[in-house]
GROMACS .gro file of C-alpha atoms in nm:
model
  124
    1GLN     CA    1  13.557   9.102  10.103
    2VAL     CA    2  13.214   8.978  10.292
    3GLN     CA    3  13.148   9.011  10.667
    4LEU     CA    4  12.946   8.689  10.802
    5VAL     CA    5  12.777   8.643  11.127
    6GLU     CA    6  12.653   8.338  11.232
    7SER     CA    7  12.357   8.304  11.507
    8GLY     CA    8  12.121   8.038  11.646
    9GLY     CA    9  12.344   7.790  11.825
   10GLY     CA   10  12.280   7.658  12.163
   11LEU     CA   11  12.219   7.391  12.403
   12VAL     CA   12  12.001   7.066  12.264
   13GLN     CA   13  11.910   6.752  12.375
   14ALA     CA   14  11.959   6.485  12.100
   15GLY     CA   15  11.713   6.423  11.889
   16ASN     CA   16  11.607   6.748  11.854
   17SER     CA   17  11.651   7.067  11.594
   18LEU     CA   18  11.835   7.393  11.564
   19ARG     CA   19  11.854   7.639  11.275
   20LEU     CA   20  12.131   7.832  11.210
   21SER     CA   21  12.185   8.173  11.052
   22CYS     CA   22  12.475   8.338  10.900
   23ALA     CA   23  12.409   8.746  10.750
   24ALA     CA   24  12.592   8.871  10.539
   25SER     CA   25  12.718   9.185  10.421
   26GLY     CA   26  12.991   9.362  10.186
   27ARG     CA   27  13.073   9.195   9.830
   28THR     CA   28  12.767   9.078   9.620
   29PHE     CA   29  12.628   8.775   9.861
   30SER     CA   30  12.427   8.642   9.530
   31SER     CA   31  12.732   8.575   9.319
   32PHE     CA   32  12.911   8.326   9.540
   33ALA     CA   33  12.831   7.972   9.656
   34MET     CA   34  12.811   7.952  10.035
   35GLY     CA   35  12.901   7.684  10.308
   36TRP     CA   36  12.891   7.567  10.641
   37PHE     CA   37  13.224   7.384  10.805
   38ARG     CA   38  13.229   7.271  11.190
   39GLN     CA   39  13.536   7.207  11.416
   40ALA     CA   40  13.457   6.974  11.707
   41PRO     CA   41  13.709   6.970  12.036
   42GLY     CA   42  14.059   6.808  11.916
   43LYS     CA   43  13.964   6.802  11.550
   44GLY     CA   44  14.000   6.985  11.253
   45ARG     CA   45  13.757   7.159  11.035
   46GLU     CA   46  13.491   6.939  10.841
   47PHE     CA   47  13.294   7.033  10.543
   48VAL     CA   48  12.937   7.016  10.631
   49ALA     CA   49  12.706   7.140  10.332
   50THR     CA   50  12.733   7.386  10.033
   51ILE     CA   51  12.495   7.547   9.821
   52SER     CA   52  12.541   7.748   9.501
   53ARG     CA   53  12.472   8.114   9.410
   54SER     CA   54  12.124   8.039   9.288
   55GLY     CA   55  12.048   7.799   9.593
   56ARG     CA   56  11.935   7.519   9.315
   57ASN     CA   57  12.207   7.312   9.394
   58THR     CA   58  12.325   7.169   9.731
   59ASP     CA   59  12.596   6.877   9.892
   60TYR     CA   60  12.617   6.761  10.223
   61THR     CA   61  12.880   6.540  10.401
   62ASP     CA   62  12.738   6.149  10.436
   63SER     CA   63  12.726   6.213  10.817
   64VAL     CA   64  12.458   6.479  10.794
   65LYS     CA   65  12.243   6.369  10.463
   66GLY     CA   66  11.906   6.334  10.561
   67ARG     CA   67  11.932   6.561  10.867
   68PHE     CA   68  12.069   6.875  10.737
   69THR     CA   69  11.929   7.137  10.491
   70ILE     CA   70  12.137   7.437  10.369
   71SER     CA   71  11.914   7.719  10.206
   72ARG     CA   72  12.007   8.057  10.133
   73ASP     CA   73  11.759   8.363  10.070
   74ASN     CA   74  11.933   8.629   9.864
   75ALA     CA   75  11.714   8.886   9.917
   76LYS     CA   76  11.823   8.892  10.242
   77ASN     CA   77  12.176   8.795  10.230
   78THR     CA   78  12.140   8.527  10.468
   79VAL     CA   79  12.232   8.147  10.444
   80TYR     CA   80  12.106   7.914  10.672
   81LEU     CA   81  12.150   7.540  10.788
   82GLN     CA   82  11.860   7.316  10.950
   83MET     CA   83  11.962   7.090  11.176
   84ASN     CA   84  11.720   6.820  11.251
   85SER     CA   85  11.729   6.445  11.439
   86LEU     CA   86  12.070   6.626  11.611
   87LYS     CA   87  12.345   6.398  11.773
   88PRO     CA   88  12.584   6.403  12.017
   89GLU     CA   89  12.826   6.373  11.755
   90ASP     CA   90  12.725   6.700  11.607
   91THR     CA   91  12.902   6.897  11.869
   92ALA     CA   92  13.112   7.146  11.717
   93VAL     CA   93  13.156   7.514  11.643
   94TYR     CA   94  12.973   7.560  11.320
   95TYR     CA   95  13.088   7.796  11.067
   96CYS     CA   96  12.948   7.985  10.740
   97ALA     CA   97  13.187   8.067  10.471
   98CYS     CA   98  13.143   8.257  10.151
   99ALA     CA   99  13.332   8.072   9.855
  100ARG     CA  100  13.552   8.208   9.530
  101TYR     CA  101  13.331   8.027   9.286
  102TYR     CA  102  12.945   8.039   9.172
  103SER     CA  103  12.935   7.633   9.241
  104LEU     CA  104  12.936   7.409   9.473
  105SER     CA  105  13.268   7.420   9.686
  106TYR     CA  106  13.396   7.155   9.916
  107TYR     CA  107  13.738   7.264  10.074
  108SER     CA  108  13.825   7.522  10.332
  109ASN     CA  109  14.090   7.672  10.045
  110ASP     CA  110  13.771   7.713   9.821
  111TYR     CA  111  13.653   8.000  10.043
  112THR     CA  112  13.782   8.346  10.120
  113ASP     CA  113  13.544   8.509  10.392
  114TRP     CA  114  13.470   8.310  10.744
  115GLY     CA  115  13.229   8.405  11.014
  116GLN     CA  116  13.325   8.410  11.385
  117GLY     CA  117  13.141   8.063  11.421
  118THR     CA  118  12.844   7.944  11.662
  119GLN     CA  119  12.859   7.673  11.936
  120VAL     CA  120  12.636   7.369  11.915
  121THR     CA  121  12.629   7.138  12.194
  122VAL     CA  122  12.401   6.878  12.158
  123SER     CA  123  12.373   6.638  12.496
  124PRO     CA  124  12.306   6.245  12.480
   0.00000   0.00000   0.00000
């Protein structure tokens, strides 16, 4: 089992940037893919981004491609989500998660451990 703690959320105006961090402890962080999901009010949890265990491979949902960047520092047991050109529709609680596998993972069932979430609010 791995414990995950997100930070970096907040309130920003549209067009600005935020960087989310997710610190991990527990099972070997560098052995597993990681991901970011989000959940807007009244909606289900949505896949945002995933990164392989090495960090060499990444993928994103279409709505954030070109604006968001996922990265990881295995020496620091931390995964990041750099969010640029934020839009009001990006408003959600953002969760990081640790996958069952070492490769890119896209579905909630692919993940075994979740953080508590951090709120991101983008004003017009």
